[in-house]
Coordinates of C-alpha atoms in Angstrom, one line a residue:
S172 CA -18.3 21.3 -4.6
D173 CA -16.6 18.5 -6.4
V174 CA -18.3 15.1 -6.1
Y175 CA -15.9 12.2 -6.0
K176 CA -17.5 9.4 -7.8
R177 CA -15.0 6.6 -8.5
Q178 CA -12.9 5.1 -5.7
A179 CA -10.0 2.5 -6.0
L180 CA -8.4 0.6 -3.2
V181 CA -4.6 0.5 -3.1
V182 CA -3.4 -2.4 -0.8
V183 CA 0.2 -1.4 0.0
D184 CA 2.8 -4.2 0.5
M185 CA 0.7 -6.8 2.2
C186 CA 3.1 -9.5 1.0
L187 CA 4.6 -12.0 3.3
G188 CA 7.9 -10.1 3.8
F189 CA 6.0 -7.3 5.6
I190 CA 3.3 -9.2 7.4
D191 CA 5.0 -12.3 8.7
S192 CA 6.6 -11.8 12.1
S193 CA 9.5 -14.1 11.3
S194 CA 10.6 -11.8 8.5
P195 CA 13.1 -9.0 9.4
L196 CA 10.7 -6.5 7.8
G197 CA 7.5 -8.0 9.3
F198 CA 5.5 -7.9 12.5
Q199 CA 2.6 -9.7 14.1
C200 CA -0.5 -8.2 12.5
D201 CA -3.3 -10.8 12.4
E202 CA -6.1 -8.3 13.0
L203 CA -4.7 -6.0 10.2
I204 CA -4.7 -9.0 7.8
Q205 CA -8.3 -9.8 8.6
A206 CA -9.4 -6.2 8.2
N207 CA -7.7 -6.0 4.8
I208 CA -9.4 -9.2 3.7
K209 CA -12.8 -7.7 4.5
L210 CA -11.9 -4.4 2.8
V211 CA -10.7 -6.1 -0.4
K212 CA -13.9 -8.2 -0.4
K213 CA -16.1 -5.1 -0.1
F214 CA -14.3 -3.3 -3.0
R215 CA -14.7 -6.3 -5.2
Q216 CA -18.4 -6.7 -4.3
M217 CA -18.9 -3.0 -5.3
N218 CA -16.9 -3.7 -8.6
L219 CA -14.4 -1.0 -7.7
P220 CA -10.7 -1.3 -8.7
V221 CA -8.3 -3.1 -6.3
I222 CA -4.6 -2.6 -6.7
F223 CA -2.0 -4.5 -4.8
T224 CA 1.6 -3.5 -4.5
T225 CA 4.7 -5.5 -3.8
T226 CA 8.3 -4.4 -3.6
I227 CA 10.8 -6.5 -5.7
Y228 CA 14.4 -6.0 -6.5
R229 CA 15.5 -7.7 -9.7
D230 CA 19.1 -6.4 -9.8
K231 CA 21.6 -4.8 -7.4
S232 CA 21.4 -1.4 -9.1
E233 CA 17.7 -0.9 -8.3
A234 CA 17.1 1.4 -5.3
S235 CA 20.7 0.9 -4.2
V236 CA 20.7 3.9 -1.7
F237 CA 17.4 2.8 -0.2
R238 CA 18.6 -0.8 0.2
A239 CA 21.9 0.4 1.7
K240 CA 19.8 2.4 4.3
I241 CA 17.6 -0.7 5.0
P242 CA 19.6 -3.8 4.1
A243 CA 16.6 -6.1 5.1
L244 CA 15.0 -5.0 1.8
N245 CA 17.4 -7.3 0.0
I246 CA 15.2 -10.3 0.9
L247 CA 12.6 -8.9 -1.6
K248 CA 13.8 -11.0 -4.6
P249 CA 11.7 -12.1 -7.6
D250 CA 9.6 -15.2 -7.0
S251 CA 10.6 -15.3 -3.3
E252 CA 8.2 -16.2 -0.5
E253 CA 8.7 -12.7 0.9
T254 CA 7.2 -11.0 -2.2
S255 CA 4.3 -13.5 -2.4
F256 CA 0.8 -13.0 -0.8
L257 CA -1.4 -15.0 1.5
A258 CA -3.9 -17.0 -0.5
E259 CA -6.9 -15.1 1.1
L260 CA -5.3 -11.7 0.6
S261 CA -3.8 -11.7 -2.9
P262 CA -4.4 -10.1 -6.3
G263 CA -7.1 -11.8 -8.3
S264 CA -7.3 -11.9 -12.1
E265 CA -9.4 -8.7 -12.1
D266 CA -7.0 -6.8 -9.9
I267 CA -3.8 -4.8 -10.8
L268 CA -0.5 -5.7 -9.3
I269 CA 2.1 -2.9 -9.1
E270 CA 5.7 -3.8 -8.6
K271 CA 7.6 -1.0 -6.9
K272 CA 11.2 -0.2 -5.8
F273 CA 10.7 2.6 -3.4
A274 CA 8.3 3.6 -0.5
S275 CA 5.6 5.2 -2.7
S276 CA 3.3 3.1 -4.8
F277 CA 3.3 5.9 -7.3
F278 CA 7.0 6.6 -7.7
G279 CA 8.4 5.0 -10.8
T280 CA 5.3 3.0 -11.5
N281 CA 2.2 3.3 -13.7
L282 CA -0.2 3.6 -10.8
A283 CA -1.3 7.2 -11.5
N284 CA -1.9 6.4 -15.2
D285 CA -3.8 3.2 -14.3
L286 CA -6.1 5.1 -11.9
R287 CA -6.8 7.9 -14.4
R288 CA -7.4 5.3 -17.2
M289 CA -10.1 3.8 -14.9
N290 CA -11.5 7.3 -14.2
V291 CA -10.6 7.0 -10.5
D292 CA -10.6 10.3 -8.6
S293 CA -10.5 9.0 -5.1
V294 CA -8.0 6.5 -3.5
V295 CA -8.4 4.5 -0.4
I296 CA -5.1 3.2 1.1
S297 CA -4.6 0.2 3.3
G298 CA -1.5 -1.9 4.1
V299 CA 1.9 -1.5 5.6
T300 CA 3.8 0.3 6.9
T301 CA 2.1 3.4 8.1
S302 CA 5.3 5.4 8.6
G303 CA 6.9 4.2 5.4
C304 CA 5.1 3.0 2.3
V305 CA 1.6 3.9 3.4
R306 CA 2.6 7.5 4.2
A307 CA 4.7 7.9 1.0
T308 CA 1.8 6.5 -1.1
A309 CA -0.7 8.8 0.6
L310 CA 1.5 11.8 0.0
D311 CA 2.0 11.0 -3.7
S312 CA -1.7 10.2 -4.1
L313 CA -2.5 13.7 -2.9
Q314 CA 0.2 15.1 -5.1
N315 CA -1.4 13.3 -8.1
N316 CA -4.6 15.1 -7.1
F317 CA -6.6 12.1 -5.9
L318 CA -8.8 12.5 -2.9
T319 CA -7.0 10.3 -0.4
T320 CA -8.4 8.2 2.4
I321 CA -6.4 6.0 4.9
A322 CA -8.4 3.0 6.2
E323 CA -7.2 3.4 9.8
D324 CA -7.9 -0.1 11.0
C325 CA -6.4 -1.5 7.7
V326 CA -2.9 0.1 8.1
G327 CA -0.1 -0.9 10.5
D328 CA 3.5 -0.4 11.5
R329 CA 6.1 -2.4 13.5
D330 CA 6.3 0.8 15.7
L331 CA 3.1 1.8 17.3
N332 CA 4.3 5.3 18.2
A333 CA 5.4 5.9 14.6
H334 CA 2.0 4.5 13.4
R335 CA 0.1 7.0 15.6
A336 CA 2.4 10.0 14.7
N337 CA 2.1 9.3 11.0
L338 CA -1.7 8.9 11.1
F339 CA -1.8 12.3 12.9
D340 CA 0.4 13.9 10.2
L341 CA -1.6 12.3 7.4
Q342 CA -4.9 13.5 8.8
S343 CA -3.5 17.0 9.4
K344 CA -2.0 17.5 5.9
Y345 CA -2.6 14.9 3.2
A346 CA -5.6 12.5 3.7
D347 CA -8.7 11.6 5.6
V348 CA -8.0 9.0 8.2
V349 CA -11.2 6.9 8.5
H350 CA -11.9 3.9 10.6

């Protein structure tokens, strides 16, 4: 059987726009934030790659259909507070920051190439939101042939029913959901 040797952590959209309850895209998620801080620390201690994603729109033509569907995405402007990170949960100099336009961290980005360049064969996904960007990232991770794990206590969603349903689907079809 294949032995997966090299893991990387992909922290999906843990920027302020998605984790601050005062944001139209955010929700109350203090436990989730603390769990992600611990997970990032563990990966760094093991000298494994940590990749953060953020969603930023630099001009009105980018992802125009997606933004029409979810107009709150328009707050994700360059250098805005919404696209910045908490000091204790932010990319360090050794980490990779991926700027994305759509739900998946892979779509239209260099993520798959970056992971292959680092000889990564296994991806652990944390972040928000389970029904959106986490699910899309997990699906594309599998479709790029990476063994994919969802850190169950490190992902969250504004809608608990959507969170549970999507974890069920992910476990059934695309990834290992592990606490």
